């Protein structure tokens, strides 16, 4: 007996696959955030509150996990990411300066240096040939679908509306990170150190939340343009095959 699959069943299967791909992409995006925010915060409180280490030593230990992740990623991929290497250098320099000066506020402020470099790089790239945030946005919107990936490649060529939205996405995230950097610097030297130890993480998560909401003005239209391009590609006639010589 042959079981026929209805269009509705095929559509439901396609939607389930798209949802699973979106969930996998969300995990890939959120996992590094958990490592770089939640784990260092837990290490700080464990070292300072449970083991009684001073503020500088506790903050230094909380920076070890992101640094180790950066080195491990470079060893695993066998490539040196310029931005990751810069973050590692700022981290190491901040730890060394904090121990030499004995100033825990410098340890907190050095995180804003990382954010400012990333934010400025992302913002500048929005006006260049390759917006930095597009590398992470493309798999999120295309959902591992070959047709959508091909549609992205076609739309991103040239200076059309899709390209403008792609630039806007990076500009929004660059501005959000720079704003978080400014707020963290002010807080580092005006708010009690123990408060800033957790408030800095809250600021970063808040900046990410604002960036996610504001960048929706770019991602939603980009989804619509991708959907329209995929439908248009399906309607295009297949290229004629070359005549066979007699």
Tab-separated table of C-alpha atoms in Angstrom:
chain	number	residue	atom	x	y	z
A	1	UNK	CA	0.000	0.000	0.000
A	2	UNK	CA	1.361	3.419	-1.013
A	3	UNK	CA	0.841	6.191	1.511
A	4	UNK	CA	0.475	9.571	-0.145
A	5	UNK	CA	1.598	12.692	1.656
A	6	UNK	CA	-0.754	15.669	1.402
A	7	UNK	CA	0.409	19.224	0.799
A	8	UNK	CA	-0.670	20.118	4.340
A	9	UNK	CA	1.457	17.318	5.804
A	10	UNK	CA	4.445	18.355	3.714
A	11	UNK	CA	3.976	21.977	4.807
A	12	UNK	CA	3.770	20.902	8.459
A	13	UNK	CA	6.969	18.870	8.060
A	14	UNK	CA	8.740	21.841	6.479
A	15	UNK	CA	7.630	24.126	9.327
A	16	UNK	CA	8.831	21.589	11.924
A	17	UNK	CA	12.240	21.406	10.234
A	18	UNK	CA	12.445	25.209	10.110
A	19	UNK	CA	11.522	25.438	13.795
A	20	UNK	CA	14.154	22.848	14.730
A	21	UNK	CA	16.784	24.732	12.723
A	22	UNK	CA	15.816	27.998	14.421
A	23	UNK	CA	16.114	26.364	17.850
A	24	UNK	CA	19.554	24.979	17.015
A	25	UNK	CA	20.667	28.408	15.845
A	26	UNK	CA	19.317	30.004	19.045
A	27	UNK	CA	21.340	27.534	21.119
A	28	UNK	CA	24.487	28.379	19.110
A	29	UNK	CA	23.890	32.087	19.725
A	30	UNK	CA	22.985	31.873	23.432
A	31	UNK	CA	25.587	29.315	24.537
A	32	UNK	CA	28.567	31.720	24.203
A	33	UNK	CA	26.530	34.384	26.016
A	34	UNK	CA	26.005	32.009	28.935
A	35	UNK	CA	29.718	31.233	29.056
A	36	UNK	CA	30.858	34.861	28.833
A	37	UNK	CA	28.254	36.368	31.196
A	38	UNK	CA	26.699	33.834	33.565
A	39	UNK	CA	29.808	31.725	34.265
A	40	UNK	CA	32.163	34.656	35.054
A	41	UNK	CA	29.524	36.150	37.342
A	42	UNK	CA	29.201	32.841	39.187
A	43	UNK	CA	32.988	32.521	39.483
A	44	UNK	CA	33.231	36.053	40.926
A	45	UNK	CA	30.655	35.416	43.661
A	46	UNK	CA	32.080	31.995	44.485
A	47	UNK	CA	35.603	33.391	44.829
A	48	UNK	CA	34.652	36.560	46.690
A	49	UNK	CA	31.791	35.412	48.899
A	50	UNK	CA	32.540	31.729	49.452
A	51	UNK	CA	36.359	31.752	49.519
A	52	UNK	CA	36.910	35.314	50.740
A	53	UNK	CA	39.270	36.457	47.973
A	54	UNK	CA	39.663	40.198	47.536
A	55	UNK	CA	37.850	42.082	44.771
A	56	UNK	CA	40.770	42.266	42.334
A	57	UNK	CA	41.571	38.546	42.595
A	58	UNK	CA	37.877	37.602	42.296
A	59	UNK	CA	37.366	39.790	39.244
A	60	UNK	CA	40.558	38.412	37.682
A	61	UNK	CA	39.361	34.839	38.161
A	62	UNK	CA	36.013	35.723	36.586
A	63	UNK	CA	37.881	36.784	33.421
A	64	UNK	CA	39.703	33.464	33.077
A	65	UNK	CA	36.789	31.503	31.568
A	66	UNK	CA	36.216	33.837	28.561
A	67	UNK	CA	39.987	33.996	28.004
A	68	UNK	CA	40.308	30.203	28.044
A	69	UNK	CA	37.338	29.922	25.647
A	70	UNK	CA	39.054	32.314	23.224
A	71	UNK	CA	42.312	30.328	23.282
A	72	UNK	CA	40.477	26.999	23.000
A	73	UNK	CA	38.475	28.281	20.019
A	74	UNK	CA	41.660	29.370	18.232
A	75	UNK	CA	43.293	25.984	18.931
A	76	UNK	CA	40.200	24.090	17.774
A	77	UNK	CA	39.682	26.047	14.549
A	78	UNK	CA	43.453	26.410	13.940
A	79	UNK	CA	42.877	30.013	12.927
A	80	UNK	CA	43.467	33.264	14.764
A	81	UNK	CA	40.383	35.472	14.864
A	82	UNK	CA	41.583	39.073	15.014
A	83	UNK	CA	38.702	40.268	17.159
A	84	UNK	CA	38.981	37.340	19.582
A	85	UNK	CA	42.729	37.899	19.864
A	86	UNK	CA	42.139	41.571	20.622
A	87	UNK	CA	39.605	40.678	23.328
A	88	UNK	CA	42.106	38.274	24.882
A	89	UNK	CA	44.848	40.924	24.822
A	90	UNK	CA	42.582	43.500	26.503
A	91	UNK	CA	41.589	40.925	29.121
A	92	UNK	CA	45.198	40.029	29.956
A	93	UNK	CA	46.286	43.668	30.024
A	94	UNK	CA	43.363	44.596	32.269
A	95	UNK	CA	44.179	41.811	34.728
A	96	UNK	CA	47.865	42.784	34.825
A	97	UNK	CA	47.127	46.499	35.319
A	98	UNK	CA	44.570	45.761	38.012
A	99	UNK	CA	47.024	43.652	40.008
A	100	UNK	CA	49.754	46.263	39.619
A	101	UNK	CA	47.522	49.166	40.615
A	102	UNK	CA	45.372	47.258	43.095
A	103	UNK	CA	42.330	49.072	41.670
A	104	UNK	CA	39.320	46.777	41.097
A	105	UNK	CA	37.537	49.582	39.229
A	106	UNK	CA	40.119	49.278	36.473
A	107	UNK	CA	39.260	45.600	36.166
A	108	UNK	CA	35.607	46.485	35.621
A	109	UNK	CA	36.386	49.353	33.266
A	110	UNK	CA	38.565	47.168	31.028
A	111	UNK	CA	35.432	45.234	29.974
A	112	UNK	CA	34.110	48.456	28.481
A	113	UNK	CA	37.286	48.616	26.400
A	114	UNK	CA	36.391	45.254	24.880
A	115	UNK	CA	32.807	46.390	24.222
A	116	UNK	CA	33.948	49.655	22.669
A	117	UNK	CA	36.341	47.922	20.250
A	118	UNK	CA	33.676	45.421	19.206
A	119	UNK	CA	30.948	48.068	18.981
A	120	UNK	CA	33.087	50.459	16.949
A	121	UNK	CA	34.222	47.672	14.614
A	122	UNK	CA	30.633	46.548	14.021
A	123	UNK	CA	29.442	50.123	13.499
A	124	UNK	CA	32.208	50.966	11.018
A	125	UNK	CA	31.648	47.701	9.134
A	126	UNK	CA	28.009	48.702	8.551
A	127	UNK	CA	29.302	51.288	6.068
A	128	UNK	CA	31.826	48.951	4.456
A	129	UNK	CA	31.670	46.067	2.028
A	130	UNK	CA	31.090	43.344	4.655
A	131	UNK	CA	28.945	44.188	7.707
A	132	UNK	CA	30.314	42.102	10.601
A	133	UNK	CA	26.948	41.034	12.001
A	134	UNK	CA	25.854	39.452	8.709
A	135	UNK	CA	27.895	36.312	9.426
A	136	UNK	CA	25.689	35.534	12.423
A	137	UNK	CA	22.458	36.847	10.895
A	138	UNK	CA	22.576	34.807	7.686
A	139	UNK	CA	22.272	31.317	9.277
A	140	UNK	CA	19.577	32.644	11.644
A	141	UNK	CA	17.369	33.876	8.782
A	142	UNK	CA	18.134	31.137	6.258
A	143	UNK	CA	17.637	28.308	8.818
A	144	UNK	CA	19.999	25.869	7.052
A	145	UNK	CA	17.727	25.936	3.988
A	146	UNK	CA	19.618	25.833	0.685
A	147	UNK	CA	16.959	27.819	-1.196
A	148	UNK	CA	16.978	30.595	1.398
A	149	UNK	CA	20.785	30.679	1.460
A	150	UNK	CA	20.834	31.076	-2.325
A	151	UNK	CA	18.188	33.813	-2.037
A	152	UNK	CA	20.339	35.627	0.552
A	153	UNK	CA	23.371	35.489	-1.756
A	154	UNK	CA	21.365	36.956	-4.647
A	155	UNK	CA	19.791	39.728	-2.569
A	156	UNK	CA	22.986	40.759	-0.805
A	157	UNK	CA	24.737	41.544	-4.086
A	158	UNK	CA	24.525	45.203	-5.056
A	159	UNK	CA	22.992	48.111	-3.188
A	160	UNK	CA	19.301	47.212	-3.025
A	161	UNK	CA	16.894	47.383	-0.083
A	162	UNK	CA	18.080	44.058	1.324
A	163	UNK	CA	21.661	45.298	1.452
A	164	UNK	CA	20.533	48.480	3.187
A	165	UNK	CA	18.693	46.444	5.838
A	166	UNK	CA	21.786	44.280	6.271
A	167	UNK	CA	23.807	47.424	6.996
A	168	UNK	CA	21.149	48.727	9.375
A	169	UNK	CA	21.326	45.504	11.395
A	170	UNK	CA	25.059	45.947	12.027
A	171	UNK	CA	24.651	49.684	12.717
A	172	UNK	CA	22.018	49.011	15.399
A	173	UNK	CA	24.192	46.439	17.158
A	174	UNK	CA	27.283	48.626	16.955
A	175	UNK	CA	25.412	51.552	18.516
A	176	UNK	CA	23.954	49.333	21.281
A	177	UNK	CA	27.383	47.995	22.239
A	178	UNK	CA	28.941	51.466	22.269
A	179	UNK	CA	26.131	52.735	24.520
A	180	UNK	CA	26.727	49.812	26.899
A	181	UNK	CA	30.436	50.652	26.907
A	182	UNK	CA	29.789	54.277	27.913
A	183	UNK	CA	27.382	53.231	30.673
A	184	UNK	CA	29.866	50.679	32.043
A	185	UNK	CA	32.712	53.223	32.190
A	186	UNK	CA	30.522	55.668	34.102
A	187	UNK	CA	29.363	52.917	36.446
A	188	UNK	CA	32.883	51.612	37.033
A	189	UNK	CA	33.905	54.896	38.662
A	190	UNK	CA	30.623	56.027	40.230
A	191	UNK	CA	28.923	52.843	41.492
A	192	UNK	CA	30.253	50.625	44.331
A	193	UNK	CA	32.537	47.902	42.977
A	194	UNK	CA	30.514	45.030	44.422
A	195	UNK	CA	27.398	46.419	42.755
A	196	UNK	CA	29.127	46.854	39.402
A	197	UNK	CA	30.363	43.249	39.556
A	198	UNK	CA	26.814	42.106	38.744
A	199	UNK	CA	25.435	45.325	37.266
A	200	UNK	CA	27.983	45.146	34.428
A	201	UNK	CA	26.507	41.796	33.355
A	202	UNK	CA	22.999	43.264	33.584
A	203	UNK	CA	24.091	46.171	31.384
A	204	UNK	CA	25.455	43.772	28.771
A	205	UNK	CA	22.298	41.647	28.759
A	206	UNK	CA	20.221	44.843	28.592
A	207	UNK	CA	22.232	46.100	25.619
A	208	UNK	CA	21.719	42.760	23.891
A	209	UNK	CA	17.975	42.959	24.587
A	210	UNK	CA	17.751	46.507	23.214
A	211	UNK	CA	19.817	45.495	20.195
A	212	UNK	CA	17.575	42.488	19.529
A	213	UNK	CA	14.399	44.598	19.683
A	214	UNK	CA	15.771	47.513	17.660
A	215	UNK	CA	17.306	45.260	15.012
A	216	UNK	CA	13.862	43.771	14.410
A	217	UNK	CA	13.248	46.773	12.152
A	218	UNK	CA	15.813	45.192	9.846
A	219	UNK	CA	15.307	41.449	10.346
A	220	UNK	CA	11.532	41.361	9.773
A	221	UNK	CA	11.700	43.091	6.361
A	222	UNK	CA	14.688	40.906	5.472
A	223	UNK	CA	12.620	37.779	6.208
A	224	UNK	CA	9.868	39.068	3.932
A	225	UNK	CA	12.338	39.818	1.139
A	226	UNK	CA	13.896	36.360	1.497
A	227	UNK	CA	10.472	34.679	1.366
A	228	UNK	CA	9.534	36.697	-1.729
A	229	UNK	CA	12.838	35.858	-3.440
A	230	UNK	CA	12.420	32.124	-2.720
A	231	UNK	CA	8.887	32.192	-4.175
A	232	UNK	CA	10.107	34.126	-7.214
A	233	UNK	CA	12.926	31.612	-7.751
A	234	UNK	CA	10.408	28.750	-7.747
A	235	UNK	CA	8.354	30.515	-10.421
A	236	UNK	CA	11.314	31.176	-12.706
A	237	UNK	CA	11.568	28.775	-15.652
A	238	UNK	CA	14.468	26.348	-15.547
A	239	UNK	CA	17.316	27.286	-17.901
A	240	UNK	CA	17.026	25.618	-21.289
A	241	UNK	CA	19.424	22.754	-21.844
A	242	UNK	CA	22.015	23.108	-24.557
A	243	UNK	CA	21.105	21.401	-27.851
A	244	UNK	CA	22.758	18.082	-28.449
A	245	UNK	CA	24.984	18.075	-31.484
A	246	UNK	CA	24.039	15.559	-34.141
